[in-house]
Coordinates of C-alpha atoms in Angstrom, one line a residue:
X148 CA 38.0 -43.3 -30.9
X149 CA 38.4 -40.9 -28.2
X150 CA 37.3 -41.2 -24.9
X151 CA 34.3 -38.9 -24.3
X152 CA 35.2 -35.6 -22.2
X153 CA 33.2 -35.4 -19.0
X154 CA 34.1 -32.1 -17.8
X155 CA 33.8 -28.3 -19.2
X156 CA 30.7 -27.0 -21.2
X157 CA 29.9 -29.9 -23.0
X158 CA 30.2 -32.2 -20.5
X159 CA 27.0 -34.8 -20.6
X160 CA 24.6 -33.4 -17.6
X161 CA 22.1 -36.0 -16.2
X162 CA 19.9 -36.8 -13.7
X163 CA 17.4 -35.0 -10.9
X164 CA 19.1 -31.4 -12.8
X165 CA 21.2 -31.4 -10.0
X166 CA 18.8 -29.2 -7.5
X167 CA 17.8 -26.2 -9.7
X168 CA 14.1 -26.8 -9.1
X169 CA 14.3 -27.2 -5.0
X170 CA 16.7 -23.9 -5.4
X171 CA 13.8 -22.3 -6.8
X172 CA 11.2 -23.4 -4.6
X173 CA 13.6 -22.7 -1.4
X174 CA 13.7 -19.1 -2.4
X175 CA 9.8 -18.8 -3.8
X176 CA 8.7 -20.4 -0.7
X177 CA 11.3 -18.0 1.2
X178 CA 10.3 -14.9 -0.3
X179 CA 6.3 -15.9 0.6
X180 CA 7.3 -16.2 4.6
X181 CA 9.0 -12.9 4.4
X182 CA 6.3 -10.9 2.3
X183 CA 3.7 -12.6 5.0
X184 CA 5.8 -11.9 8.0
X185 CA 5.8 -8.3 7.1
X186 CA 2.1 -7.9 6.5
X187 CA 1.9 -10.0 9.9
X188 CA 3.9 -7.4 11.6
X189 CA 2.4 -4.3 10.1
X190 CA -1.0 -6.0 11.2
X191 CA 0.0 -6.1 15.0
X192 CA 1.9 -3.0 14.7
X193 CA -1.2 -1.4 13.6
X194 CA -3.2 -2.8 16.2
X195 CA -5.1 -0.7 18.8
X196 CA -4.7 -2.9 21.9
X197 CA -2.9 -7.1 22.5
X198 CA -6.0 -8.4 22.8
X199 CA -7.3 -12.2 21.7
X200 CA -10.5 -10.1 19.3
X201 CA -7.4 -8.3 18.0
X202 CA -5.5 -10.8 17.7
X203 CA -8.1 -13.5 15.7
X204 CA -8.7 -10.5 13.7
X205 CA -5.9 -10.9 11.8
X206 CA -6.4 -14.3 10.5
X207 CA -10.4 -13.4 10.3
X208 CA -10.8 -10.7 8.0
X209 CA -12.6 -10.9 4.7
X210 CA -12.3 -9.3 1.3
X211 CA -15.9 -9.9 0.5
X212 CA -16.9 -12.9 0.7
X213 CA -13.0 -14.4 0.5
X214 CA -11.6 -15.1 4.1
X215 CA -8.0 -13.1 2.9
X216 CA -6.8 -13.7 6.1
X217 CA -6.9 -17.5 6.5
X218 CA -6.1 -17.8 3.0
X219 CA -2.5 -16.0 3.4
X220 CA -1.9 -17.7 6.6
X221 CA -2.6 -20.9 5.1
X222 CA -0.5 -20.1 2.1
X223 CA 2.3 -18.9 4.3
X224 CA 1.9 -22.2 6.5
X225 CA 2.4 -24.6 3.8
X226 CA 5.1 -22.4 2.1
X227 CA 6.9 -23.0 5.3
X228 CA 6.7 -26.8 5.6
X229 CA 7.4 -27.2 1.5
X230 CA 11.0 -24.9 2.6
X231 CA 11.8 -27.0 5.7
X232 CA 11.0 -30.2 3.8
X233 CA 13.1 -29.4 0.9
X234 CA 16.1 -28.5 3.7
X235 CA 15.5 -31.2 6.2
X236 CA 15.2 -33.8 3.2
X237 CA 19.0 -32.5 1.8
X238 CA 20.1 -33.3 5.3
X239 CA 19.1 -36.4 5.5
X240 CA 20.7 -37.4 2.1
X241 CA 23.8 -35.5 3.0
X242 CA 24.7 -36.8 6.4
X243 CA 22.6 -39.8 6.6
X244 CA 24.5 -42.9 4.5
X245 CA 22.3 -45.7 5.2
X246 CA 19.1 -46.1 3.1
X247 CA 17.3 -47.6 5.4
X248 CA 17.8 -44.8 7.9
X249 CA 17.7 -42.2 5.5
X250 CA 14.8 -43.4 4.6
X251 CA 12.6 -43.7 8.2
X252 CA 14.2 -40.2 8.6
X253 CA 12.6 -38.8 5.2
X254 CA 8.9 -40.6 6.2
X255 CA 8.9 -39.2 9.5
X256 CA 9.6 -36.0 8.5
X257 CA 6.7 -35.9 6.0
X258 CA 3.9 -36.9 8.7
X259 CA 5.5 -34.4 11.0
X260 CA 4.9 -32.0 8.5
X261 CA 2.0 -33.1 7.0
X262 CA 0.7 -33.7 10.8
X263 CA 1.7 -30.0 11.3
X264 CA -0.1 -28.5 8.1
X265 CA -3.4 -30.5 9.4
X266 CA -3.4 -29.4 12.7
X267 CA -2.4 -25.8 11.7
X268 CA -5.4 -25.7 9.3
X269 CA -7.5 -27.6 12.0
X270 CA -7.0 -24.4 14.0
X271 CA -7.0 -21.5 11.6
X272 CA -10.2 -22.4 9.5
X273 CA -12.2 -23.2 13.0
X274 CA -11.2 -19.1 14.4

């Protein structure tokens, strides 16, 4: 019986499908920031005057009765702490060889960013 070939095209792939769905978030969540930082900077661009009303307004403004404005920034808030968890969490199981460590690292991260989404929201939805 021969030995079963573990290389090439028909090579037995197993496992967490070796990063294709973090891929795909990196460069959904990537594309969201980008998208939002341009309508952010055609927004204060477009401004008459640095001000603090101008400034709120573009996180305050309503399509009806649907606050647009919160909504994207929210949107674009949580898309960034999805991309820097996926990229801080392949750090940490690159470079970081201990378990234990690895492991304290990945927890804090997640309340940081969790701590960060909260507060961010805290903030926006009380403007």
């Amino acid at each position: 019986m021969a030995a079963a070939k573990n290389y090439g095209p028909k090579r037995l792939v197993v496992g967490a499908h070796y990063g294709v769905m973090d891929f795909i978030i990196q460069r959904i969540t990537a594309v969201i920031m980008a998208v939002y930082t341009l309508v952010l900077l055609i927004g204060i661009l477009m401004m008459p005057a640095f001000t603090y009303e101008h400034w709120t307004a573009l996180f305050n403004f309503y399509v009806g009765v649907l606050p647009v404005g919160q909504i994207l920034a929210t949107l674009a808030f949580i898309a960034l702490a999805w991309h820097a968890w996926i990229g801080v969490r392949d750090i940490w199981m690159d470079y970081v060889k201990s378990v234990g460590v690895r492991l304290l690292l990945q927890v804090l991260t997640i309340l940081w960013l969790v701590g960060s989404v909260v507060y961010f929201a805290q903030i926006l939805w009380s403007i």
